Amino acid sequence: MSDSRRTIFDVGRVLNAKLARSLLGGMLWGVGSALLEGSELDPRHGAFMQSDLAQYHVMAHADVPDIEALYLDGYDDKANPLGSKGLGELGICGSGAAVANAVYNAAGARVRSFPITVDRLLAAMSSMAP
């Protein structure tokens, strides 16, 4: 597997290795928010246009190529007496930014709001100085 599909997290002491694999879900959450998860408001009523989950695409494992979440199993004496840290949403932290940086490297324009859509990318590219 290429290193670009591998992420390493410093999680302190791992108490449950199977549960620590849930970092993959956080990574997918970040990629999904960067590319897909957008809500639009109806300007007349102030309600969301996507009224149910059938109209709102949430990324699943089948939507992305093979990725791997590795973790450094160590003891963090600053975190708590067990030396562990919370894993909950740790996976989301870098994945959205990595997608945004990949778009910037490919297109040369920085999109600063999620989701990164074609219209936002074209607007960022057109506002660049010639």
Short mmCIF file of C-alpha atoms in Angstrom, two decimals:
data_model
loop_
_atom_site.label_atom_id
_atom_site.label_comp_id
_atom_site.label_asym_id
_atom_site.label_seq_id
_atom_site.Cartn_x
_atom_site.Cartn_y
_atom_site.Cartn_z
CA MET A 1 0.00 0.00 0.00
CA SER A 2 1.31 3.45 -0.85
CA ASP A 3 2.15 5.82 1.99
CA SER A 4 -0.43 8.33 0.71
CA ARG A 5 -3.21 6.00 1.84
CA ARG A 6 -1.73 5.41 5.27
CA THR A 7 -2.18 7.62 8.31
CA ILE A 8 -0.48 7.30 11.67
CA PHE A 9 -2.07 8.57 14.89
CA ASP A 10 -0.52 9.07 18.31
CA VAL A 11 -3.22 7.64 20.55
CA GLY A 12 -1.36 6.94 23.76
CA ARG A 13 -1.93 3.54 25.33
CA VAL A 14 -4.35 1.41 23.30
CA LEU A 15 -6.88 -0.27 25.57
CA ASN A 16 -8.82 -2.11 22.85
CA ALA A 17 -7.08 -2.77 19.52
CA LYS A 18 -10.29 -3.69 17.66
CA LEU A 19 -11.96 -0.50 18.79
CA ALA A 20 -8.90 1.56 17.84
CA ARG A 21 -9.47 0.48 14.24
CA SER A 22 -12.47 2.84 14.31
CA LEU A 23 -10.02 5.58 13.33
CA LEU A 24 -10.93 4.52 9.77
CA GLY A 25 -14.44 5.83 10.33
CA GLY A 26 -13.08 9.21 11.39
CA MET A 27 -10.88 9.35 8.31
CA LEU A 28 -13.87 8.62 6.08
CA TRP A 29 -15.88 11.23 7.94
CA GLY A 30 -13.24 13.83 7.07
CA VAL A 31 -13.11 12.81 3.41
CA GLY A 32 -16.90 12.80 3.23
CA SER A 33 -17.21 16.26 4.74
CA ALA A 34 -14.55 17.55 2.36
CA LEU A 35 -16.20 16.18 -0.78
CA LEU A 36 -19.84 15.24 -0.25
CA GLU A 37 -21.58 16.35 2.89
CA GLY A 38 -23.19 19.67 2.19
CA SER A 39 -26.48 21.11 3.35
CA GLU A 40 -28.28 23.88 1.54
CA LEU A 41 -30.80 26.19 3.15
CA ASP A 42 -33.99 27.26 1.45
CA PRO A 43 -33.72 31.07 1.39
CA ARG A 44 -37.48 31.49 1.62
CA HIS A 45 -38.16 29.32 4.64
CA GLY A 46 -34.76 28.81 6.29
CA ALA A 47 -35.23 25.02 6.28
CA PHE A 48 -32.74 22.51 4.98
CA MET A 49 -33.28 21.44 1.36
CA GLN A 50 -32.21 17.86 2.18
CA SER A 51 -35.07 16.82 4.43
CA ASP A 52 -33.96 13.22 5.03
CA LEU A 53 -30.94 10.95 4.78
CA ALA A 54 -32.09 9.65 1.39
CA GLN A 55 -31.15 13.05 -0.09
CA TYR A 56 -27.95 13.48 1.96
CA HIS A 57 -25.01 11.31 0.93
CA VAL A 58 -22.89 10.05 3.80
CA MET A 59 -19.62 8.42 2.78
CA ALA A 60 -19.18 4.74 3.53
CA HIS A 61 -16.15 2.47 3.37
CA ALA A 62 -17.17 1.26 -0.09
CA ASP A 63 -16.90 4.84 -1.45
CA VAL A 64 -13.13 5.16 -1.02
CA PRO A 65 -10.09 3.10 -1.99
CA ASP A 66 -8.28 0.93 0.51
CA ILE A 67 -6.95 3.06 3.37
CA GLU A 68 -5.10 2.16 6.53
CA ALA A 69 -5.09 3.78 9.95
CA LEU A 70 -2.04 2.94 12.04
CA TYR A 71 -1.44 4.09 15.57
CA LEU A 72 1.51 4.51 17.84
CA ASP A 73 0.88 2.39 20.90
CA GLY A 74 2.61 4.17 23.74
CA TYR A 75 2.05 5.62 27.16
CA ASP A 76 1.12 9.29 27.51
CA ASP A 77 1.83 10.28 31.08
CA LYS A 78 0.24 13.72 30.51
CA ALA A 79 -3.18 12.42 29.37
CA ASN A 80 -4.45 10.47 32.40
CA PRO A 81 -3.34 7.73 34.81
CA LEU A 82 -4.00 5.02 32.21
CA GLY A 83 -1.83 6.81 29.62
CA SER A 84 -4.57 6.64 26.99
CA LYS A 85 -6.23 9.28 24.84
CA GLY A 86 -9.68 9.50 23.32
CA LEU A 87 -9.92 8.15 19.79
CA GLY A 88 -13.46 9.29 19.03
CA GLU A 89 -13.08 11.95 16.37
CA LEU A 90 -9.30 11.94 16.08
CA GLY A 91 -9.40 10.43 12.59
CA ILE A 92 -11.31 13.39 11.12
CA CYS A 93 -8.61 15.94 11.95
CA GLY A 94 -6.24 15.56 9.03
CA SER A 95 -8.22 13.81 6.33
CA GLY A 96 -10.34 16.77 5.20
CA ALA A 97 -7.27 18.98 5.09
CA ALA A 98 -5.40 16.31 3.09
CA VAL A 99 -8.20 16.27 0.50
CA ALA A 100 -8.18 20.08 0.31
CA ASN A 101 -4.40 20.08 -0.16
CA ALA A 102 -4.67 17.42 -2.88
CA VAL A 103 -7.22 19.58 -4.72
CA TYR A 104 -4.91 22.59 -4.35
CA ASN A 105 -1.93 20.63 -5.66
CA ALA A 106 -3.93 19.37 -8.64
CA ALA A 107 -5.77 22.56 -9.58
CA GLY A 108 -3.60 25.34 -8.16
CA ALA A 109 -6.55 27.00 -6.41
CA ARG A 110 -7.39 26.87 -2.72
CA VAL A 111 -11.02 26.11 -1.77
CA ARG A 112 -11.57 27.13 1.83
CA SER A 113 -15.05 25.79 2.54
CA PHE A 114 -16.47 22.28 2.56
CA PRO A 115 -17.70 20.49 0.62
CA ILE A 116 -15.24 21.11 -2.19
CA THR A 117 -17.50 21.21 -5.23
CA VAL A 118 -16.77 21.95 -8.87
CA ASP A 119 -18.48 25.35 -8.70
CA ARG A 120 -16.43 26.37 -5.64
CA LEU A 121 -13.24 25.18 -7.31
CA LEU A 122 -14.03 27.09 -10.52
CA ALA A 123 -14.81 30.22 -8.49
CA ALA A 124 -11.47 29.91 -6.67
CA MET A 125 -9.64 29.38 -9.95
CA SER A 126 -11.30 32.40 -11.58
CA SER A 127 -10.41 34.67 -8.66
CA MET A 128 -6.70 33.88 -8.99
CA ALA A 129 -4.54 36.67 -10.36
CA PRO A 130 -3.33 36.01 -13.93
#
